[in-house]
Amino acid sequence: MKDAGAVLLPSQQLIDLSERYAICLSGKTAPAGYDIRYRQFYWLLLFDPDGELRHACALGEALSAGVERGLGVADAFVEVVDAAAKKPSTLQQAQRNYVSSAGSADAFTALREKLMDLQRVGQLQTADMLAKTAAATEDPVRSVARGLILEADACSHQVIAHASFARLRDGIQRFLSRHPDHDEADGLVDLLVEVGMKYSFDVAGRCREFAAPWRATSASPAQQRLAARLVARGDATAAASRERLESMKPDDYDRLRCLAVCGEASATLDALAATKSFGVFRPIHAEWRAAAEQRLRRKR
Amino acid sequence: MQRRLLTLACLPLMAFASAQDRPYREGDVDAFLAAAKRTKRPAVVLFNFDDKSG
């Protein structure tokens, strides 16, 4: 794909295309509000004249399809852009439709379909939109839950960011405290553990901390049920990581995360010492180091 | 000597002309999108592309 790109920039096709479109090579910066997963290469985003996102796609895959049909890279690129421009709606139109339908199930389905067509680009800003416009919908609580589900999906597929995981955990915990008997509550407990705590140190312990207020004798039956579910999920996650560790070699991918998830303080510190932290993992590794050191201090 | 000095003096201008001739902008994607919206032009953003990779 890198070689394919080299064919693209000096091409006459690109010059011709610039008559119809403003074109920007954004380097490593994605447009604000449109997250692209860390270390993903070569994406195309097409905005309409009102600045609304009409399409987004991984360019390598899209160009390969054209090249396989015998097109040159530059012609395949023009074809991708023209096809993107024909998409029937923008992300912002789908968002407006959701609000104008007062948050109907059909409009939410259409919004999710649009996000899937965009390969999830714009998912985090849509999660924000759902939370901010919840009061204007017929079922504001459901709208907030939908926002959290999209936020979890964005964290799971696109955004590896320490702050995003913390925000997701806070959001789900707040929702579950207020609406423990909501029909999305069980699913949100699962997302709290699977996504919100994917990069947490000692997941079983974290789940017990989160569940503590809901396990109190004064808590409602719904909260106590959620607490039991959360603790069980945390224990199962730690057990699964422990099982994976048994068959892992010292330098296997994901071993460090599994050690952290299990709360293995000494082994986590040893593995961190042998690992170079970079990019989005720096704050995550810093948290693991601090938590592991604290645990060892307490043991002494 | 004079010719060499003239060439050196012209280099920034040549670079500027070359940048102007490019059919694309580079960097500051948010400013680029704001300008495209102001002028009502549809816009294509190529993420992870720059002059070298492209």
PDB file of N, CA and C in Angstrom, chain A residues 127-212:
ATOM      1  N   ALA A 127     -21.466   8.843  20.579  1.00  0.00           N
ATOM      2  CA  ALA A 127     -21.770   8.493  21.966  1.00  0.00           C
ATOM      3  C   ALA A 127     -22.006   9.765  22.781  1.00  0.00           C
ATOM      4  N   ASP A 128     -21.160  10.768  22.561  1.00  0.00           N
ATOM      5  CA  ASP A 128     -21.335  12.062  23.240  1.00  0.00           C
ATOM      6  C   ASP A 128     -22.672  12.689  22.884  1.00  0.00           C
ATOM      7  N   MET A 129     -22.987  12.642  21.589  1.00  0.00           N
ATOM      8  CA  MET A 129     -24.235  13.233  21.104  1.00  0.00           C
ATOM      9  C   MET A 129     -25.441  12.570  21.775  1.00  0.00           C
ATOM     10  N   LEU A 130     -25.394  11.243  21.905  1.00  0.00           N
ATOM     11  CA  LEU A 130     -26.521  10.518  22.517  1.00  0.00           C
ATOM     12  C   LEU A 130     -26.717  10.946  23.973  1.00  0.00           C
ATOM     13  N   ALA A 131     -25.611  11.140  24.673  1.00  0.00           N
ATOM     14  CA  ALA A 131     -25.716  11.561  26.077  1.00  0.00           C
ATOM     15  C   ALA A 131     -26.259  12.989  26.170  1.00  0.00           C
ATOM     16  N   LYS A 132     -25.739  13.861  25.289  1.00  0.00           N
ATOM     17  CA  LYS A 132     -26.117  15.277  25.370  1.00  0.00           C
ATOM     18  C   LYS A 132     -27.562  15.533  24.940  1.00  0.00           C
ATOM     19  N   THR A 133     -28.069  14.703  24.027  1.00  0.00           N
ATOM     20  CA  THR A 133     -29.427  14.945  23.522  1.00  0.00           C
ATOM     21  C   THR A 133     -30.456  14.033  24.186  1.00  0.00           C
ATOM     22  N   ALA A 134     -30.023  13.280  25.191  1.00  0.00           N
ATOM     23  CA  ALA A 134     -30.925  12.296  25.822  1.00  0.00           C
ATOM     24  C   ALA A 134     -32.231  12.941  26.288  1.00  0.00           C
ATOM     25  N   ALA A 135     -32.133  14.139  26.862  1.00  0.00           N
ATOM     26  CA  ALA A 135     -33.325  14.787  27.425  1.00  0.00           C
ATOM     27  C   ALA A 135     -34.375  15.077  26.354  1.00  0.00           C
ATOM     28  N   ALA A 136     -33.941  15.161  25.091  1.00  0.00           N
ATOM     29  CA  ALA A 136     -34.882  15.485  24.009  1.00  0.00           C
ATOM     30  C   ALA A 136     -35.548  14.231  23.441  1.00  0.00           C
ATOM     31  N   THR A 137     -35.247  13.068  24.007  1.00  0.00           N
ATOM     32  CA  THR A 137     -35.814  11.827  23.479  1.00  0.00           C
ATOM     33  C   THR A 137     -36.942  11.311  24.390  1.00  0.00           C
ATOM     34  N   GLU A 138     -37.692  10.357  23.861  1.00  0.00           N
ATOM     35  CA  GLU A 138     -38.827   9.826  24.642  1.00  0.00           C
ATOM     36  C   GLU A 138     -38.365   9.024  25.853  1.00  0.00           C
ATOM     37  N   ASP A 139     -37.202   8.380  25.722  1.00  0.00           N
ATOM     38  CA  ASP A 139     -36.687   7.550  26.813  1.00  0.00           C
ATOM     39  C   ASP A 139     -35.225   7.959  27.074  1.00  0.00           C
ATOM     40  N   PRO A 140     -35.043   9.034  27.846  1.00  0.00           N
ATOM     41  CA  PRO A 140     -33.690   9.560  28.054  1.00  0.00           C
ATOM     42  C   PRO A 140     -32.722   8.536  28.661  1.00  0.00           C
ATOM     43  N   VAL A 141     -33.221   7.684  29.574  1.00  0.00           N
ATOM     44  CA  VAL A 141     -32.326   6.709  30.213  1.00  0.00           C
ATOM     45  C   VAL A 141     -31.792   5.725  29.175  1.00  0.00           C
ATOM     46  N   ARG A 142     -32.691   5.291  28.270  1.00  0.00           N
ATOM     47  CA  ARG A 142     -32.250   4.369  27.211  1.00  0.00           C
ATOM     48  C   ARG A 142     -31.223   5.046  26.304  1.00  0.00           C
ATOM     49  N   SER A 143     -31.432   6.342  26.051  1.00  0.00           N
ATOM     50  CA  SER A 143     -30.496   7.067  25.192  1.00  0.00           C
ATOM     51  C   SER A 143     -29.109   7.122  25.833  1.00  0.00           C
ATOM     52  N   VAL A 144     -29.072   7.352  27.135  1.00  0.00           N
ATOM     53  CA  VAL A 144     -27.780   7.371  27.839  1.00  0.00           C
ATOM     54  C   VAL A 144     -27.140   5.980  27.767  1.00  0.00           C
ATOM     55  N   ALA A 145     -27.950   4.924  27.950  1.00  0.00           N
ATOM     56  CA  ALA A 145     -27.410   3.553  27.867  1.00  0.00           C
ATOM     57  C   ALA A 145     -26.856   3.288  26.463  1.00  0.00           C
ATOM     58  N   ARG A 146     -27.593   3.734  25.453  1.00  0.00           N
ATOM     59  CA  ARG A 146     -27.104   3.552  24.070  1.00  0.00           C
ATOM     60  C   ARG A 146     -25.774   4.275  23.867  1.00  0.00           C
ATOM     61  N   GLY A 147     -25.664   5.473  24.438  1.00  0.00           N
ATOM     62  CA  GLY A 147     -24.409   6.226  24.335  1.00  0.00           C
ATOM     63  C   GLY A 147     -23.259   5.447  24.961  1.00  0.00           C
ATOM     64  N   LEU A 148     -23.505   4.839  26.118  1.00  0.00           N
ATOM     65  CA  LEU A 148     -22.456   4.069  26.795  1.00  0.00           C
ATOM     66  C   LEU A 148     -22.074   2.832  25.987  1.00  0.00           C
ATOM     67  N   ILE A 149     -23.073   2.210  25.354  1.00  0.00           N
ATOM     68  CA  ILE A 149     -22.780   1.020  24.533  1.00  0.00           C
ATOM     69  C   ILE A 149     -21.894   1.412  23.341  1.00  0.00           C
ATOM     70  N   LEU A 150     -22.203   2.551  22.717  1.00  0.00           N
ATOM     71  CA  LEU A 150     -21.360   3.017  21.603  1.00  0.00           C
ATOM     72  C   LEU A 150     -19.969   3.410  22.092  1.00  0.00           C
ATOM     73  N   GLU A 151     -19.928   4.052  23.255  1.00  0.00           N
ATOM     74  CA  GLU A 151     -18.629   4.463  23.819  1.00  0.00           C
ATOM     75  C   GLU A 151     -17.763   3.227  24.085  1.00  0.00           C
ATOM     76  N   ALA A 152     -18.391   2.174  24.623  1.00  0.00           N
ATOM     77  CA  ALA A 152     -17.646   0.931  24.885  1.00  0.00           C
ATOM     78  C   ALA A 152     -17.159   0.323  23.571  1.00  0.00           C
ATOM     79  N   ASP A 153     -17.999   0.376  22.549  1.00  0.00           N
ATOM     80  CA  ASP A 153     -17.598  -0.181  21.257  1.00  0.00           C
ATOM     81  C   ASP A 153     -16.420   0.605  20.676  1.00  0.00           C
ATOM     82  N   ALA A 154     -16.459   1.926  20.856  1.00  0.00           N
ATOM     83  CA  ALA A 154     -15.341   2.761  20.364  1.00  0.00           C
ATOM     84  C   ALA A 154     -14.065   2.410  21.125  1.00  0.00           C
ATOM     85  N   CYS A 155     -14.177   2.241  22.455  1.00  0.00           N
ATOM     86  CA  CYS A 155     -12.991   1.889  23.244  1.00  0.00           C
ATOM     87  C   CYS A 155     -12.482   0.503  22.853  1.00  0.00           C
ATOM     88  N   SER A 156     -13.417  -0.380  22.494  1.00  0.00           N
ATOM     89  CA  SER A 156     -13.036  -1.739  22.158  1.00  0.00           C
ATOM     90  C   SER A 156     -12.379  -1.832  20.783  1.00  0.00           C
ATOM     91  N   HIS A 157     -12.825  -1.006  19.838  1.00  0.00           N
ATOM     92  CA  HIS A 157     -12.353  -1.150  18.462  1.00  0.00           C
ATOM     93  C   HIS A 157     -11.451  -0.025  17.957  1.00  0.00           C
ATOM     94  N   GLN A 158     -11.521   1.152  18.612  1.00  0.00           N
ATOM     95  CA  GLN A 158     -10.795   2.255  18.001  1.00  0.00           C
ATOM     96  C   GLN A 158      -9.864   3.018  18.907  1.00  0.00           C
ATOM     97  N   VAL A 159     -10.328   3.278  20.125  1.00  0.00           N
ATOM     98  CA  VAL A 159      -9.608   4.225  20.961  1.00  0.00           C
ATOM     99  C   VAL A 159      -8.900   3.489  22.087  1.00  0.00           C
ATOM    100  N   ILE A 160      -7.582   3.347  21.980  1.00  0.00           N
ATOM    101  CA  ILE A 160      -6.839   2.813  23.112  1.00  0.00           C
ATOM    102  C   ILE A 160      -6.287   4.039  23.827  1.00  0.00           C
ATOM    103  N   ALA A 161      -7.047   4.543  24.781  1.00  0.00           N
ATOM    104  CA  ALA A 161      -6.611   5.739  25.494  1.00  0.00           C
ATOM    105  C   ALA A 161      -6.969   5.572  26.961  1.00  0.00           C
ATOM    106  N   HIS A 162      -5.966   5.774  27.795  1.00  0.00           N
ATOM    107  CA  HIS A 162      -6.135   5.613  29.235  1.00  0.00           C
ATOM    108  C   HIS A 162      -7.336   6.412  29.719  1.00  0.00           C
ATOM    109  N   ALA A 163      -7.442   7.666  29.298  1.00  0.00           N
ATOM    110  CA  ALA A 163      -8.526   8.544  29.754  1.00  0.00           C
ATOM    111  C   ALA A 163      -9.888   8.051  29.261  1.00  0.00           C
ATOM    112  N   SER A 164      -9.936   7.489  28.049  1.00  0.00           N
ATOM    113  CA  SER A 164     -11.213   7.009  27.507  1.00  0.00           C
ATOM    114  C   SER A 164     -11.736   5.819  28.306  1.00  0.00           C
ATOM    115  N   PHE A 165     -10.841   4.912  28.692  1.00  0.00           N
ATOM    116  CA  PHE A 165     -11.268   3.765  29.498  1.00  0.00           C
ATOM    117  C   PHE A 165     -11.780   4.237  30.861  1.00  0.00           C
ATOM    118  N   ALA A 166     -11.079   5.205  31.466  1.00  0.00           N
ATOM    119  CA  ALA A 166     -11.497   5.724  32.781  1.00  0.00           C
ATOM    120  C   ALA A 166     -12.873   6.375  32.667  1.00  0.00           C
ATOM    121  N   ARG A 167     -13.066   7.136  31.597  1.00  0.00           N
ATOM    122  CA  ARG A 167     -14.347   7.822  31.390  1.00  0.00           C
ATOM    123  C   ARG A 167     -15.472   6.805  31.201  1.00  0.00           C
ATOM    124  N   LEU A 168     -15.170   5.746  30.449  1.00  0.00           N
ATOM    125  CA  LEU A 168     -16.182   4.698  30.228  1.00  0.00           C
ATOM    126  C   LEU A 168     -16.553   4.026  31.550  1.00  0.00           C
ATOM    127  N   ARG A 169     -15.554   3.688  32.351  1.00  0.00           N
ATOM    128  CA  ARG A 169     -15.829   3.044  33.652  1.00  0.00           C
ATOM    129  C   ARG A 169     -16.706   3.951  34.519  1.00  0.00           C
ATOM    130  N   ASP A 170     -16.338   5.233  34.561  1.00  0.00           N
ATOM    131  CA  ASP A 170     -17.120   6.183  35.379  1.00  0.00           C
ATOM    132  C   ASP A 170     -18.562   6.264  34.881  1.00  0.00           C
ATOM    133  N   GLY A 171     -18.706   6.344  33.567  1.00  0.00           N
ATOM    134  CA  GLY A 171     -20.043   6.486  32.971  1.00  0.00           C
ATOM    135  C   GLY A 171     -20.919   5.276  33.270  1.00  0.00           C
ATOM    136  N   ILE A 172     -20.347   4.070  33.111  1.00  0.00           N
ATOM    137  CA  ILE A 172     -21.143   2.849  33.355  1.00  0.00           C
ATOM    138  C   ILE A 172     -21.462   2.728  34.848  1.00  0.00           C
ATOM    139  N   GLN A 173     -20.473   3.022  35.699  1.00  0.00           N
ATOM    140  CA  GLN A 173     -20.721   2.911  37.141  1.00  0.00           C
ATOM    141  C   GLN A 173     -21.841   3.868  37.567  1.00  0.00           C
ATOM    142  N   ARG A 174     -21.798   5.098  37.012  1.00  0.00           N
ATOM    143  CA  ARG A 174     -22.822   6.095  37.355  1.00  0.00           C
ATOM    144  C   ARG A 174     -24.199   5.605  36.903  1.00  0.00           C
ATOM    145  N   PHE A 175     -24.241   5.067  35.675  1.00  0.00           N
ATOM    146  CA  PHE A 175     -25.521   4.593  35.136  1.00  0.00           C
ATOM    147  C   PHE A 175     -26.081   3.455  35.987  1.00  0.00           C
ATOM    148  N   LEU A 176     -25.220   2.490  36.312  1.00  0.00           N
ATOM    149  CA  LEU A 176     -25.687   1.316  37.068  1.00  0.00           C
ATOM    150  C   LEU A 176     -26.122   1.690  38.484  1.00  0.00           C
ATOM    151  N   SER A 177     -25.467   2.693  39.067  1.00  0.00           N
ATOM    152  CA  SER A 177     -25.865   3.131  40.408  1.00  0.00           C
ATOM    153  C   SER A 177     -27.262   3.737  40.386  1.00  0.00           C
ATOM    154  N   ARG A 178     -27.565   4.452  39.296  1.00  0.00           N
ATOM    155  CA  ARG A 178     -28.870   5.120  39.207  1.00  0.00           C
ATOM    156  C   ARG A 178     -29.970   4.217  38.669  1.00  0.00           C
ATOM    157  N   HIS A 179     -29.586   3.286  37.775  1.00  0.00           N
ATOM    158  CA  HIS A 179     -30.602   2.469  37.092  1.00  0.00           C
ATOM    159  C   HIS A 179     -30.228   0.988  37.135  1.00  0.00           C
ATOM    160  N   PRO A 180     -30.125   0.412  38.342  1.00  0.00           N
ATOM    161  CA  PRO A 180     -29.651  -0.980  38.437  1.00  0.00           C
ATOM    162  C   PRO A 180     -30.617  -1.996  37.839  1.00  0.00           C
ATOM    163  N   ASP A 181     -31.904  -1.605  37.695  1.00  0.00           N
ATOM    164  CA  ASP A 181     -32.863  -2.577  37.155  1.00  0.00           C
ATOM    165  C   ASP A 181     -33.200  -2.310  35.685  1.00  0.00           C
ATOM    166  N   HIS A 182     -32.409  -1.463  35.020  1.00  0.00           N
ATOM    167  CA  HIS A 182     -32.652  -1.201  33.597  1.00  0.00           C
ATOM    168  C   HIS A 182     -32.353  -2.448  32.774  1.00  0.00           C
ATOM    169  N   ASP A 183     -33.068  -2.610  31.652  1.00  0.00           N
ATOM    170  CA  ASP A 183     -32.855  -3.860  30.896  1.00  0.00           C
ATOM    171  C   ASP A 183     -31.490  -3.927  30.200  1.00  0.00           C
ATOM    172  N   GLU A 184     -30.750  -2.818  30.161  1.00  0.00           N
ATOM    173  CA  GLU A 184     -29.387  -2.858  29.610  1.00  0.00           C
ATOM    174  C   GLU A 184     -28.331  -3.043  30.709  1.00  0.00           C
ATOM    175  N   ALA A 185     -28.780  -3.116  31.975  1.00  0.00           N
ATOM    176  CA  ALA A 185     -27.816  -3.107  33.092  1.00  0.00           C
ATOM    177  C   ALA A 185     -26.847  -4.299  33.040  1.00  0.00           C
ATOM    178  N   ASP A 186     -27.368  -5.500  32.805  1.00  0.00           N
ATOM    179  CA  ASP A 186     -26.479  -6.677  32.774  1.00  0.00           C
ATOM    180  C   ASP A 186     -25.427  -6.546  31.667  1.00  0.00           C
ATOM    181  N   GLY A 187     -25.886  -6.100  30.511  1.00  0.00           N
ATOM    182  CA  GLY A 187     -24.958  -5.931  29.389  1.00  0.00           C
ATOM    183  C   GLY A 187     -23.885  -4.893  29.711  1.00  0.00           C
ATOM    184  N   LEU A 188     -24.281  -3.856  30.426  1.00  0.00           N
ATOM    185  CA  LEU A 188     -23.309  -2.808  30.776  1.00  0.00           C
ATOM    186  C   LEU A 188     -22.303  -3.304  31.819  1.00  0.00           C
ATOM    187  N   VAL A 189     -22.740  -4.192  32.713  1.00  0.00           N
ATOM    188  CA  VAL A 189     -21.781  -4.805  33.654  1.00  0.00           C
ATOM    189  C   VAL A 189     -20.714  -5.562  32.855  1.00  0.00           C
ATOM    190  N   ASP A 190     -21.175  -6.317  31.867  1.00  0.00           N
ATOM    191  CA  ASP A 190     -20.226  -7.080  31.040  1.00  0.00           C
ATOM    192  C   ASP A 190     -19.250  -6.141  30.325  1.00  0.00           C
ATOM    193  N   LEU A 191     -19.775  -5.023  29.775  1.00  0.00           N
ATOM    194  CA  LEU A 191     -18.903  -4.080  29.066  1.00  0.00           C
ATOM    195  C   LEU A 191     -17.932  -3.390  30.027  1.00  0.00           C
ATOM    196  N   LEU A 192     -18.399  -3.150  31.251  1.00  0.00           N
ATOM    197  CA  LEU A 192     -17.521  -2.532  32.260  1.00  0.00           C
ATOM    198  C   LEU A 192     -16.274  -3.386  32.468  1.00  0.00           C
ATOM    199  N   VAL A 193     -16.476  -4.703  32.536  1.00  0.00           N
ATOM    200  CA  VAL A 193     -15.338  -5.597  32.786  1.00  0.00           C
ATOM    201  C   VAL A 193     -14.547  -5.846  31.496  1.00  0.00           C
ATOM    202  N   GLU A 194     -15.269  -6.244  30.440  1.00  0.00           N
ATOM    203  CA  GLU A 194     -14.582  -6.655  29.201  1.00  0.00           C
ATOM    204  C   GLU A 194     -13.852  -5.497  28.527  1.00  0.00           C
ATOM    205  N   VAL A 195     -14.448  -4.321  28.541  1.00  0.00           N
ATOM    206  CA  VAL A 195     -13.850  -3.179  27.837  1.00  0.00           C
ATOM    207  C   VAL A 195     -13.251  -2.179  28.828  1.00  0.00           C
ATOM    208  N   GLY A 196     -14.072  -1.731  29.783  1.00  0.00           N
ATOM    209  CA  GLY A 196     -13.603  -0.682  30.691  1.00  0.00           C
ATOM    210  C   GLY A 196     -12.404  -1.099  31.515  1.00  0.00           C
ATOM    211  N   MET A 197     -12.320  -2.397  31.821  1.00  0.00           N
ATOM    212  CA  MET A 197     -11.206  -2.874  32.651  1.00  0.00           C
ATOM    213  C   MET A 197     -10.207  -3.712  31.864  1.00  0.00           C
ATOM    214  N   LYS A 198     -10.266  -3.642  30.555  1.00  0.00           N
ATOM    215  CA  LYS A 198      -9.364  -4.473  29.750  1.00  0.00           C
ATOM    216  C   LYS A 198      -7.905  -4.192  30.091  1.00  0.00           C
ATOM    217  N   TYR A 199      -7.603  -2.929  30.410  1.00  0.00           N
ATOM    218  CA  TYR A 199      -6.220  -2.554  30.733  1.00  0.00           C
ATOM    219  C   TYR A 199      -6.092  -2.151  32.196  1.00  0.00           C
ATOM    220  N   SER A 200      -6.882  -2.778  33.067  1.00  0.00           N
ATOM    221  CA  SER A 200      -6.815  -2.458  34.494  1.00  0.00           C
ATOM    222  C   SER A 200      -5.937  -3.463  35.223  1.00  0.00           C
ATOM    223  N   PHE A 201      -5.283  -3.011  36.281  1.00  0.00           N
ATOM    224  CA  PHE A 201      -4.487  -3.884  37.135  1.00  0.00           C
ATOM    225  C   PHE A 201      -5.421  -4.563  38.130  1.00  0.00           C
ATOM    226  N   ASP A 202      -5.295  -5.857  38.288  1.00  0.00           N
ATOM    227  CA  ASP A 202      -6.086  -6.644  39.239  1.00  0.00           C
ATOM    228  C   ASP A 202      -7.594  -6.450  39.010  1.00  0.00           C
ATOM    229  N   VAL A 203      -8.063  -6.997  37.920  1.00  0.00           N
ATOM    230  CA  VAL A 203      -9.474  -6.801  37.538  1.00  0.00           C
ATOM    231  C   VAL A 203     -10.430  -7.340  38.602  1.00  0.00           C
ATOM    232  N   ALA A 204     -10.095  -8.495  39.196  1.00  0.00           N
ATOM    233  CA  ALA A 204     -10.993  -9.060  40.215  1.00  0.00           C
ATOM    234  C   ALA A 204     -11.113  -8.095  41.400  1.00  0.00           C
ATOM    235  N   GLY A 205      -9.977  -7.513  41.799  1.00  0.00           N
ATOM    236  CA  GLY A 205      -9.989  -6.560  42.909  1.00  0.00           C
ATOM    237  C   GLY A 205     -10.757  -5.289  42.562  1.00  0.00           C
ATOM    238  N   ARG A 206     -10.537  -4.806  41.322  1.00  0.00           N
ATOM    239  CA  ARG A 206     -11.262  -3.592  40.889  1.00  0.00           C
ATOM    240  C   ARG A 206     -12.760  -3.827  40.913  1.00  0.00           C
ATOM    241  N   CYS A 207     -13.180  -5.021  40.472  1.00  0.00           N
ATOM    242  CA  CYS A 207     -14.619  -5.323  40.450  1.00  0.00           C
ATOM    243  C   CYS A 207     -15.180  -5.313  41.871  1.00  0.00           C
ATOM    244  N   ARG A 208     -14.418  -5.840  42.813  1.00  0.00           N
ATOM    245  CA  ARG A 208     -14.891  -5.835  44.210  1.00  0.00           C
ATOM    246  C   ARG A 208     -15.015  -4.400  44.727  1.00  0.00           C
ATOM    247  N   GLU A 209     -14.046  -3.536  44.335  1.00  0.00           N
ATOM    248  CA  GLU A 209     -14.123  -2.122  44.754  1.00  0.00           C
ATOM    249  C   GLU A 209     -15.378  -1.469  44.180  1.00  0.00           C
ATOM    250  N   PHE A 210     -15.604  -1.691  42.871  1.00  0.00           N
ATOM    251  CA  PHE A 210     -16.774  -1.091  42.213  1.00  0.00           C
ATOM    252  C   PHE A 210     -18.071  -1.620  42.846  1.00  0.00           C
ATOM    253  N   ALA A 211     -18.055  -2.908  43.227  1.00  0.00           N
ATOM    254  CA  ALA A 211     -19.294  -3.546  43.701  1.00  0.00           C
ATOM    255  C   ALA A 211     -19.586  -3.253  45.167  1.00  0.00           C
ATOM    256  N   ALA A 212     -18.566  -2.788  45.888  1.00  0.00           N
ATOM    257  CA  ALA A 212     -18.723  -2.638  47.344  1.00  0.00           C
ATOM    258  C   ALA A 212     -19.986  -1.850  47.745  1.00  0.00           C
TER     259      ALA A 212
END
